[in-house]
Coordinates of C-alpha atoms and ligand atoms in Angstrom, one line a residue:
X1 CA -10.7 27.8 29.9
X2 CA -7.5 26.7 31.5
X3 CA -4.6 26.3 30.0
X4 CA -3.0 22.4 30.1
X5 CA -1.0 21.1 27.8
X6 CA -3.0 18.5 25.3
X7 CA -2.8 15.0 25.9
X8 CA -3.5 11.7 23.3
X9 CA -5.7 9.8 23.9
X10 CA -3.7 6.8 23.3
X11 CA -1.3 7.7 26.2
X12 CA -4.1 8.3 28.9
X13 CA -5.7 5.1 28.2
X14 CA -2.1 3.7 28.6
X15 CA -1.3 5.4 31.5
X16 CA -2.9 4.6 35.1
X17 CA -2.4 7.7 36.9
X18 CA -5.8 8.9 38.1
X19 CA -6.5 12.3 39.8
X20 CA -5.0 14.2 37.8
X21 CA -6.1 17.1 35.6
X22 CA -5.6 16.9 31.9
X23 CA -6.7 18.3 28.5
X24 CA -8.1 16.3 25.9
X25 CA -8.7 17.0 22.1
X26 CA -10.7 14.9 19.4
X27 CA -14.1 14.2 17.9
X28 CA -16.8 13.3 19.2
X29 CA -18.3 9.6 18.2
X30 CA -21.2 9.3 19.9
X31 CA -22.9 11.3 23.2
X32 CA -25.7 9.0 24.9
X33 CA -26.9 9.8 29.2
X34 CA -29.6 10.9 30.7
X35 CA -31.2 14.0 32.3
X36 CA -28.6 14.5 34.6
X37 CA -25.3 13.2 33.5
X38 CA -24.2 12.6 29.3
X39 CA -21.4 10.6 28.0
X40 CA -19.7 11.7 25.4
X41 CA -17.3 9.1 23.2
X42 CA -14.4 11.1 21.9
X43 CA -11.7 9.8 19.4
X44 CA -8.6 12.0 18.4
X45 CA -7.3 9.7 16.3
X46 CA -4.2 8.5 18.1
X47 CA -6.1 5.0 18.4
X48 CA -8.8 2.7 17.8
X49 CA -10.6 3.2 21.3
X50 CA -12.5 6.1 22.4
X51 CA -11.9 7.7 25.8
X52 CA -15.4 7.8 28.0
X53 CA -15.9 11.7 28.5
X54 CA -18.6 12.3 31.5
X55 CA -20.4 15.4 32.2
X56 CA -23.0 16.5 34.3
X57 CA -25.7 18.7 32.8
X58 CA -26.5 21.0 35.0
X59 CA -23.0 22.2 35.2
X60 CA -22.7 22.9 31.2
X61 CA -27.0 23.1 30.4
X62 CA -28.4 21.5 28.1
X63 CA -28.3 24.6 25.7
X64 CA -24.6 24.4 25.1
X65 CA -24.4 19.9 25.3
X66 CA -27.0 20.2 22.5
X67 CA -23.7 21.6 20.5
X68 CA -22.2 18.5 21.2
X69 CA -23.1 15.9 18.7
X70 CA -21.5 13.3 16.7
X71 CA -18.7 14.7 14.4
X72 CA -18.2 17.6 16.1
X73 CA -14.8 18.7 17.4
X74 CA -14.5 19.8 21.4
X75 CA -11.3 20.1 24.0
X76 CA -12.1 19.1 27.2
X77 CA -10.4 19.8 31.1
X78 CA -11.0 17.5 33.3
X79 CA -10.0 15.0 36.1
X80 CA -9.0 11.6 35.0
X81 CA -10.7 9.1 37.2
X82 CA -10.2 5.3 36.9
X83 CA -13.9 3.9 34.8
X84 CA -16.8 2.4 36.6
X85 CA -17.9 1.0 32.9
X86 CA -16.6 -1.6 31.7
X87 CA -13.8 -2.1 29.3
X88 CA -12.2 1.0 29.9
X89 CA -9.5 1.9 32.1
X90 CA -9.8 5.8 32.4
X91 CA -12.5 8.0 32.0
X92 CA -12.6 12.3 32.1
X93 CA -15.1 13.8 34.6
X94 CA -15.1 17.3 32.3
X95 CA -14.5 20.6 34.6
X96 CA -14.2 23.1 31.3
X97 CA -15.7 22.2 28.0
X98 CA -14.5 24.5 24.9
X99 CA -16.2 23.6 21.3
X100 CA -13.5 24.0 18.4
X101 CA -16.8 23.1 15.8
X102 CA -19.8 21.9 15.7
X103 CA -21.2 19.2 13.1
X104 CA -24.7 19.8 12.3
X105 CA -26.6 16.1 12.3
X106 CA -28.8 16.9 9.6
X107 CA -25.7 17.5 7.4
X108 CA -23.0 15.3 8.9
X109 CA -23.0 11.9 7.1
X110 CA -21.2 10.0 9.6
X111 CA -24.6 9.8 11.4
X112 CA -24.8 5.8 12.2
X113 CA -22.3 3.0 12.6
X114 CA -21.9 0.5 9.6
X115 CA -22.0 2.9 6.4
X116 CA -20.8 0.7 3.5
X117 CA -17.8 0.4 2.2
X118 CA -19.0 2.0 -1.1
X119 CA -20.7 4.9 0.5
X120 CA -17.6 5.7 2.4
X121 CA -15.8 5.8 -1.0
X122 CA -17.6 8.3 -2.2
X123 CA -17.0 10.7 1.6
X124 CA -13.3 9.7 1.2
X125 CA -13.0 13.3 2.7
X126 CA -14.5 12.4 6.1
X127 CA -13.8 8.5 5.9
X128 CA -10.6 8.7 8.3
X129 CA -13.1 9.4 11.1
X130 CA -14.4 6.4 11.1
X131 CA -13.0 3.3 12.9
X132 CA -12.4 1.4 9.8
X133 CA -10.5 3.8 8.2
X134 CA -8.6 5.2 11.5
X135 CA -6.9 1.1 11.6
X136 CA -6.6 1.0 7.7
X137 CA -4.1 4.4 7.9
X138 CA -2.5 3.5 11.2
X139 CA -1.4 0.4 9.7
X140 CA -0.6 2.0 6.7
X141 CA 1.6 4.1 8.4
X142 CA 3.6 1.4 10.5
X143 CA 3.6 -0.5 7.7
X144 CA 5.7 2.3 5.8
X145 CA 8.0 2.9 8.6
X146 CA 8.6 -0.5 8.9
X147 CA 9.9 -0.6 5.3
X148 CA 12.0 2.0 5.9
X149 CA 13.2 0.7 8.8
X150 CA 14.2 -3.1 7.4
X151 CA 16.3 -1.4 4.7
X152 CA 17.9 0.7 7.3
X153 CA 19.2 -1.9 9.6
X154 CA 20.5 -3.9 6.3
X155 CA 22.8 -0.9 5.2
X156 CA 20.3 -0.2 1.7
X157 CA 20.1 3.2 1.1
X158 CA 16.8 4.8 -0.1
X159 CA 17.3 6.2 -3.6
X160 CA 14.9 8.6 -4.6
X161 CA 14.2 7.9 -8.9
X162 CA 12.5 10.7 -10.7
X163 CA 8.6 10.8 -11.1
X164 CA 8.7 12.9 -14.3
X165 CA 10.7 10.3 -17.0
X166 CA 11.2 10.5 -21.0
X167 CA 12.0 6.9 -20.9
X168 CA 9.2 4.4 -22.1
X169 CA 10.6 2.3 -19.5
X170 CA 9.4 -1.7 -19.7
X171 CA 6.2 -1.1 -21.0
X172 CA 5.1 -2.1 -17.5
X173 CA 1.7 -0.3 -18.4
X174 CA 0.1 2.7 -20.2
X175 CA 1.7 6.0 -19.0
X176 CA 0.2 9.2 -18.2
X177 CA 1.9 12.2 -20.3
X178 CA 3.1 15.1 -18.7
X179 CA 3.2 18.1 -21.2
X180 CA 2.7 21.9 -20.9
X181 CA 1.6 22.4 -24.3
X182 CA -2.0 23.6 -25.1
X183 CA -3.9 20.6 -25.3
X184 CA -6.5 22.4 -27.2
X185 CA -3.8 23.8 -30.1
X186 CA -0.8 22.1 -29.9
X187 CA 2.2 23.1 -31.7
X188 CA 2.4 20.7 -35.1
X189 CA 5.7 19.9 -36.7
X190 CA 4.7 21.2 -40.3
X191 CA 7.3 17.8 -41.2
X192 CA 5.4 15.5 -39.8
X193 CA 2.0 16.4 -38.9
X194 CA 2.5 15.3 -35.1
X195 CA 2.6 17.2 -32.4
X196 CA 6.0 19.2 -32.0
X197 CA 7.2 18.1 -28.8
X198 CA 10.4 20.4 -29.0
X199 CA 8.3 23.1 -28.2
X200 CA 7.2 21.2 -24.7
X201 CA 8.7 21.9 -21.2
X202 CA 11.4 19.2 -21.3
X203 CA 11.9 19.6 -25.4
X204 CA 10.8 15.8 -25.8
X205 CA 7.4 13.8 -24.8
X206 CA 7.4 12.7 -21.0
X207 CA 5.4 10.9 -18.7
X208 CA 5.1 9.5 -15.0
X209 CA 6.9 6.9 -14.1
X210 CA 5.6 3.4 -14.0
X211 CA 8.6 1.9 -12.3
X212 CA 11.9 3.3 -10.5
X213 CA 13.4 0.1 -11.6
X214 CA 15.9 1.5 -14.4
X215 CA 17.2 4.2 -12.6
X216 CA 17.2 2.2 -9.3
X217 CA 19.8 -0.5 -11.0
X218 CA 21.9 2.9 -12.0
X219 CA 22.2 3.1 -7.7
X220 CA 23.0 -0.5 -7.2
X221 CA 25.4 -0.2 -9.7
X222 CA 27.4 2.7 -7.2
X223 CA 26.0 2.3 -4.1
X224 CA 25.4 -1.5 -3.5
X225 CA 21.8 -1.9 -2.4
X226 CA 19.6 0.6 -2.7
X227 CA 15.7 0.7 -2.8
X228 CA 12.7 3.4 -4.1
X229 CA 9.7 3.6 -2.2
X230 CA 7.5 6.2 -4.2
X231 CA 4.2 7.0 -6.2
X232 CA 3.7 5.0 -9.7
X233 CA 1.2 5.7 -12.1
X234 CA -0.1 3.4 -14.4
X235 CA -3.0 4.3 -16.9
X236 CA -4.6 0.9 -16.9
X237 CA -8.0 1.1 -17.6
X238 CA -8.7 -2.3 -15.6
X239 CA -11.1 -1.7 -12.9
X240 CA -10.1 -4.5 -11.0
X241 CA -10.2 -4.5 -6.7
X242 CA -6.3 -4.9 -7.1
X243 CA -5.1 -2.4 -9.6
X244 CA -5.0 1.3 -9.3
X245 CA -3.8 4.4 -11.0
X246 CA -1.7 6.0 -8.7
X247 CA -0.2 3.7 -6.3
X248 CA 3.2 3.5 -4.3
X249 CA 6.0 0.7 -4.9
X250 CA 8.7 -0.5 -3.4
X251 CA 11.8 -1.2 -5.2
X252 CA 15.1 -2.8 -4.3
X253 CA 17.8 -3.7 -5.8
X254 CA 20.8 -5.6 -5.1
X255 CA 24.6 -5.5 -6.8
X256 CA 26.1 -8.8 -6.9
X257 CA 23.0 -11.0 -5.5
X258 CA 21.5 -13.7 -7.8
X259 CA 17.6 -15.0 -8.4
X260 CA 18.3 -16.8 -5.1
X261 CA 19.3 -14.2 -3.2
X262 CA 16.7 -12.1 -4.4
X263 CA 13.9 -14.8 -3.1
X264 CA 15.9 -15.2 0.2
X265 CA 15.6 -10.9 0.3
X266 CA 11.6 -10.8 -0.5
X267 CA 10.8 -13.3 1.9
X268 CA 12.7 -12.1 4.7
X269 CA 11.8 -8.7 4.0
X270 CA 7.6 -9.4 4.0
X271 CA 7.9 -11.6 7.3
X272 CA 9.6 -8.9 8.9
X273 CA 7.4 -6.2 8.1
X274 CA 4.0 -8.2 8.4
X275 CA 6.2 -8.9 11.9
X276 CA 6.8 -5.4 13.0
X277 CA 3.0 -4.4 12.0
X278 CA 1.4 -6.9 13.7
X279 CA 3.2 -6.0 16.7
X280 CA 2.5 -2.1 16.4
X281 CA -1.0 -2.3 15.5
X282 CA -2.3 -5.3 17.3
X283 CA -5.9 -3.5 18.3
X284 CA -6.0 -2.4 14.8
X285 CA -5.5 -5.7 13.3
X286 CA -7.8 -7.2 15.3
X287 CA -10.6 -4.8 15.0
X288 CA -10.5 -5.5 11.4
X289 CA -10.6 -9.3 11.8
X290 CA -13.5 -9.2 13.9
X291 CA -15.2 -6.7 11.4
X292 CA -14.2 -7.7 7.9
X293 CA -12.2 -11.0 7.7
X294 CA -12.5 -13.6 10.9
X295 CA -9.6 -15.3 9.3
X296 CA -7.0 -12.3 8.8
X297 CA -5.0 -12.9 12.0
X298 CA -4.5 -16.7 11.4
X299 CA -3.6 -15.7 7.6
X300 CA -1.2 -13.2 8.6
X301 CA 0.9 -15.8 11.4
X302 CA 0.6 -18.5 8.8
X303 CA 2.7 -16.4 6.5
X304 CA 5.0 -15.8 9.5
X305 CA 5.2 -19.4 10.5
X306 CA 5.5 -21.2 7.4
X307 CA 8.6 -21.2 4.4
X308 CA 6.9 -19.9 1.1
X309 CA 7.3 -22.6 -1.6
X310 CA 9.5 -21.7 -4.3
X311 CA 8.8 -23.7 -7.4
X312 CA 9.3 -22.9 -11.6
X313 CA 6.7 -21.7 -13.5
X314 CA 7.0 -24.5 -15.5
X315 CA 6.5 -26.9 -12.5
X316 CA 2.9 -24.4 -12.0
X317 CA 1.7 -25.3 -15.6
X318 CA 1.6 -28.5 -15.3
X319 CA -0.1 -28.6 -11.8
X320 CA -2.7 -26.1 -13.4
X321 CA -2.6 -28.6 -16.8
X322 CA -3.9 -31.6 -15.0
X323 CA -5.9 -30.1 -12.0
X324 CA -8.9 -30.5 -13.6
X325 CA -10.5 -26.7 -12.8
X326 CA -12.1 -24.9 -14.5
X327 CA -10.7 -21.6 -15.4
X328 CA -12.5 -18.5 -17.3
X329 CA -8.7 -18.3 -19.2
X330 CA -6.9 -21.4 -20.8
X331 CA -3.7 -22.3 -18.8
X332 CA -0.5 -23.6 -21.4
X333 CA 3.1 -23.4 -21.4
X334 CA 3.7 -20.2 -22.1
X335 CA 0.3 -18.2 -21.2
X336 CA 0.6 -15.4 -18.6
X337 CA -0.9 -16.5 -15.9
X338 CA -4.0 -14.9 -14.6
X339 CA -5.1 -14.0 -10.8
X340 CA -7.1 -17.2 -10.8
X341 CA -4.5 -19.3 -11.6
X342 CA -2.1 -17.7 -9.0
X343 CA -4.9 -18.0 -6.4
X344 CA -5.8 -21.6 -7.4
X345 CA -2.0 -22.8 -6.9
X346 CA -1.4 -20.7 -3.2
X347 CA -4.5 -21.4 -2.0
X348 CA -5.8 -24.2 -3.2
X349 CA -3.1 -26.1 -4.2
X350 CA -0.3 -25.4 -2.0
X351 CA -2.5 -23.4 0.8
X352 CA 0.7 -21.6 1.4
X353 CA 2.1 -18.3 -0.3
X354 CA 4.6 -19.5 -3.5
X355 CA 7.8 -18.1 -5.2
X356 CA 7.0 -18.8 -9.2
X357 CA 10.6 -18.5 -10.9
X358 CA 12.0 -19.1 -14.7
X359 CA 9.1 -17.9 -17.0
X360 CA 8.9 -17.6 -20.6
X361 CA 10.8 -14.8 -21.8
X362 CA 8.1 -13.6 -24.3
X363 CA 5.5 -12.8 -21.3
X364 CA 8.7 -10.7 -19.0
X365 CA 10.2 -7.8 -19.3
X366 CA 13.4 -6.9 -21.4
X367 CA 15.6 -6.8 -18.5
X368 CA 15.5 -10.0 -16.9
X369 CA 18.5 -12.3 -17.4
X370 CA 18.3 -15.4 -19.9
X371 CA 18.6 -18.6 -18.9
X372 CA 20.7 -21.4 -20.3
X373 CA 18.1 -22.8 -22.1
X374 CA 17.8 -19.9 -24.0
X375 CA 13.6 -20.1 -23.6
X376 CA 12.8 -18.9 -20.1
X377 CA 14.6 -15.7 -17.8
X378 CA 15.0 -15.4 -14.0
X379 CA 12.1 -14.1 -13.1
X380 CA 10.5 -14.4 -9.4
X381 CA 6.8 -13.3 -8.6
X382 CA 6.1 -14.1 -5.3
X383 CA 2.1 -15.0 -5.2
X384 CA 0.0 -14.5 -1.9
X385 CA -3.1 -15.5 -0.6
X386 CA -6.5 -13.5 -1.4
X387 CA -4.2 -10.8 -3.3
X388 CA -2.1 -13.5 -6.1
X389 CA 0.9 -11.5 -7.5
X390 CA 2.4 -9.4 -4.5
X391 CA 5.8 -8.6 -5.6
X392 CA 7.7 -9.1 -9.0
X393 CA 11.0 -9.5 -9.6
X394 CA 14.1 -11.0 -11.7
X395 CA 17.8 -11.4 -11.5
X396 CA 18.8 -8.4 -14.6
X397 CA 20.5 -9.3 -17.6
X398 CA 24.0 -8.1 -17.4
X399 CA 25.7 -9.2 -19.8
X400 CA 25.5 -6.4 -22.6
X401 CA 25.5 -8.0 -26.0
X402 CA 22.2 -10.0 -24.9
X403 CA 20.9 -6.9 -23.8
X404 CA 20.9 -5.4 -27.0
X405 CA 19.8 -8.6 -28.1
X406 CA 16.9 -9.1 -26.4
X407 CA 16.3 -5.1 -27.1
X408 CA 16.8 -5.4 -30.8
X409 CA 14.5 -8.4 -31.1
X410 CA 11.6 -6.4 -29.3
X411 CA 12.4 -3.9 -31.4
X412 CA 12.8 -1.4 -29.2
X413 CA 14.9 1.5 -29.2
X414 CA 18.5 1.3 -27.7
X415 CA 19.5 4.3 -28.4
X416 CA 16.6 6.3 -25.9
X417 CA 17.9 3.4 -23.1
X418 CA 21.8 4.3 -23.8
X419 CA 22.1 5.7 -20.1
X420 CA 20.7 2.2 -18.6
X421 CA 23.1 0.2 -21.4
X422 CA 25.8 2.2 -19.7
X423 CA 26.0 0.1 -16.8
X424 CA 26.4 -3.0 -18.4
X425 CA 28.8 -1.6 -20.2
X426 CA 30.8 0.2 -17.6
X427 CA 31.3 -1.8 -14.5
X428 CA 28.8 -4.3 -15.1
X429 CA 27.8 -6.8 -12.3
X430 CA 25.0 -9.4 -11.7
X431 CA 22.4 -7.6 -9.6
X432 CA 18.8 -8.3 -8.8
X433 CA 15.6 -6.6 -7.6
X434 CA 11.6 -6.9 -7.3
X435 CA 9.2 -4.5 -7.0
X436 CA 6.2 -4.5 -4.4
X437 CA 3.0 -2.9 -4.5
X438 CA 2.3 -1.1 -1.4
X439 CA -1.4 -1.3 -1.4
X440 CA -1.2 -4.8 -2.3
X441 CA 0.7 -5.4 0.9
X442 CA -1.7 -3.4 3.0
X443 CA -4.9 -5.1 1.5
X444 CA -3.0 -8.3 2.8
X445 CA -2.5 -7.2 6.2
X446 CA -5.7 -5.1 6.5
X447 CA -7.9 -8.3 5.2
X448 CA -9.3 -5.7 3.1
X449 CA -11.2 -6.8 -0.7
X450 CA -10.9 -3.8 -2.5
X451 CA -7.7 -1.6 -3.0
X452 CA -9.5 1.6 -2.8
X453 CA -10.2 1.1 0.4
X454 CA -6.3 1.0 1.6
X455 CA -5.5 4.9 0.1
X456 CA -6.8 8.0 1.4
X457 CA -7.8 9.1 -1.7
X458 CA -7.3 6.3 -4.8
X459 CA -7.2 6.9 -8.3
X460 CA -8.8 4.6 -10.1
X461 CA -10.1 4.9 -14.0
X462 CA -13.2 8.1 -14.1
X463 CA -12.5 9.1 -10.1
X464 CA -10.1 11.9 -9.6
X465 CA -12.1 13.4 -6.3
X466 CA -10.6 14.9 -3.5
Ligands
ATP1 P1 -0.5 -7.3 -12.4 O1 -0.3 -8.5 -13.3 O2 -1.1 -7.6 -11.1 O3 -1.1 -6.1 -13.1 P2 2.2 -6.4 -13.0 O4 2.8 -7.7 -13.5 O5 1.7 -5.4 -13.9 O6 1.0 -6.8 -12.0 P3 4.7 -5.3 -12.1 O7 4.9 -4.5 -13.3 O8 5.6 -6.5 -11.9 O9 3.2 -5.8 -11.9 O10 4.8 -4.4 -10.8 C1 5.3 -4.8 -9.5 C2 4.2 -4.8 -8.4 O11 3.5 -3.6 -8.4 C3 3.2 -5.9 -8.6 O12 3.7 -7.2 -8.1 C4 2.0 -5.4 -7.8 O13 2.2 -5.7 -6.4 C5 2.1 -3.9 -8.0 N1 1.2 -3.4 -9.0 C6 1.3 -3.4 -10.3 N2 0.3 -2.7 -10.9 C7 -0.4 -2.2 -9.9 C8 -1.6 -1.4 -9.9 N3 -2.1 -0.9 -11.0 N4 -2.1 -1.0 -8.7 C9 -1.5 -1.4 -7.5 N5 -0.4 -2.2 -7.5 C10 0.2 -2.6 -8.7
MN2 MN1 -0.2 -4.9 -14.5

């Protein structure tokens, strides 16, 4: 076979020079003809749309096009003419023909168009082959660079927090422990009966992280703004569409900005990259509209258009008090609010994605700063719609002696947070951050239902595959 350099299929479809000879790679969708002539539907992954290649049978026989079947992987030579069909700009009238692998159909599972989502779950191996799951990790990946890039242009500097931690953190959720001991005969402190964890890799228990958030203030506190963007783990046994294991977060966090500041940050921050994504992956987008959600695209500029409504959580209460729903859990000053309650007030209530600030201090995390009234902390959560709690976030606590309050009275221990205490006590400075679940975000922009399906390979409680 000659050789010519490889081009993607997403450039020749762009481009409108015909005549002239080029080499394309992929897999093969779908091969339909005739006697004499067979087209073959070949996707290499670089977009949503396939590229129409056309051969003639008698050149190749039908021996070696039998080869040819869905799933199977070929590079092809040929002339690039302008299409007869229609909806397609280019097409490849194939000189040379070279089969990388076949697929056999009795075996390949990606036989027919319209698998479920469930079965493709369980072929997460092979589900990036299908069209589906091509958008979902296209988007996924703008959507990541775009993240990257928003930070960039605003001088934050991406600070990379450790995976492996001995701090309990915020009891954010269950952790997964990371030892090297024999879980089968674990060394026992003759003392105490427990396992002896001085014998363990790091001398003490450890676990994965379930937020970059403490360490991530310790890089405010020297470099200005910083954010994380890496894997969290949460051992949640909640088999929910919106939680999962192993998921990625986002994390800034800002020296010297207030609660305010912080809201002004998250919303700027999810316009612009629902912005730049829609931009990059309009075919994408819109494949997945017309597939799974007819009103994704009008969701997704109504967020762009509109000013999210920033309102306390006391204000919600009392909106969810007298609305006169139904809801499966009781709604009162001072409940945690569930997903149905955060759905009913975005979009039923307010049809428009919310900012929920000052919440009881009993249902937030140690860290978030006290208000005046002594009762309620700076808190943000900003709630979308179809998803409810996208990111979370506070203004910190920096003043130390009610840190140490606040630590003391949740009886936790200061001592094992004395490197995070530091910074109030060195240098401190009002600061402020939120954390955003990736996946959350791409179930948003995808118009996907169920987080699995916007991973390559989730984690979620029992499934470990791939
Ligand atoms: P939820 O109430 O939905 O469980 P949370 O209050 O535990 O969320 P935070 O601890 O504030 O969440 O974490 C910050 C963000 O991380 C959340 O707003 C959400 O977007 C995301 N998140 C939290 N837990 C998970 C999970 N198990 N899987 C995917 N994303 C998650
Ligand atoms: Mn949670």
């Amino acid at each position: 076979m000659e050789l010519i350099k490889r081009t993607k299929i997403v450039e020749i479809l762009k481009s409108s020079v015909f005549d002239q000879k080029v080499n394309i790679k992929g897999w093969v969708r779908t091969r339909r003809g005739n006697k004499n002539i067979a087209f073959i539907a070949l996707n290499d992954g670089s977009t949503i749309n396939n590229i129409q290649v056309v051969v003639e049978i008698e050149k190749f026989g039908e021996e070696f096009l039998k080869t040819i079947t869905t799933g199977a992987c070929i590079s092809v030579n040929g002339l690039l003419v302008e299409s007869q069909g229609q909806g397609q700009t280019a097409e490849l009238q194939a000189s040379e023909i070279q089969i990388y692998g076949a697929a056999d159909p009795n075996t390949y599972p990606l036989q027919k168009k319209g698998h479920s989502l469930e079965f493709l779950r369980e072929i997460a191996h092979l589900r990036p082959r299908t069209n589906t799951f091509g958008a979902i990790f296209r988007i996924r990946h703008h959507l990541s660079f775009a993240i990257h890039k928003y930070f960039n242009e605003l001088g934050f500097f991406y600070f990379h927090t450790p995976i492996i931690t001995a701090s309990d953190a915020e009891g954010a959720g269950s952790m997964f422990q990371v030892s090297t001991l024999n879980a089968e005969k674990p060394p026992i402190d003759k003392a105490t009966g427990k396992i002896d964890h001085t014998k363990d890799f790091f001398g003490k228990p450890t676990n994965l992280t379930v937020s970059g958030q403490l360490e991530g203030e310790l890089g405010a506190m020297a470099l200005g703004g910083i954010y994380t963007f890496g894997p969290t783990f949460r051992a949640e046994n909640s088999n929910t569409p919106r939680h999962l294991a192993e998921f990625w977060m986002i994390e800034p966090e800002v020296a010297f900005n207030d609660v305010n500041d912080n809201m002004d940050l998250a919303e700027d921050f999810l316009k612009y990259v629902i912005n730049y994504t829609l931009e990059q992956c309009k075919e994408d987008i819109d494949f997945l509209c017309k597939m799974y959600d007819n009103e994704l695209t009008e969701r997704l500029d109504f967020v762009l258009n509109n000013k999210f409504i920033r309102l306390t959580y006391t204000e919600g209460v009392k909106i969810l008090e007298s609305c006169g729903e139904k809801f499966e859990f009781p709604v009162y000053w001072g409940a945690d609010l569930q997903s149905e309650h955060e759905r009913y007030l975005v979009e039923r209530h307010f049809k428009c994605p919310i900012m929920l600030t000052d919440y009881p201090k009993e249902i937030k995390s140690f860290y978030m700063k006290l208000n005046d009234d002594g009762k309620t902390v700076r808190g943000m959560d900003v709630l979308f719609p179809k998803i409810g709690e996208i990111i979370g976030g506070s203004e910190r606590e920096e003043n130390y002696d009610k840190l140490i309050a606040r630590i003391n009275e949740l009886e936790m221990s200061a001592d094992s947070l004395s490197w995070y205490l530091d910074t109030r006590k060195f240098g401190t400075a009002p600061h402020a951050g939120f954390g955003l679940g990736f996946e959350r975000l791409v179930l948003f922009i995808t118009g996907m239902a169920n987080i699995r399906d916007v991973i390559p390979f989730p984690r979620t409680p029992n499934n470990a595959e791939f």
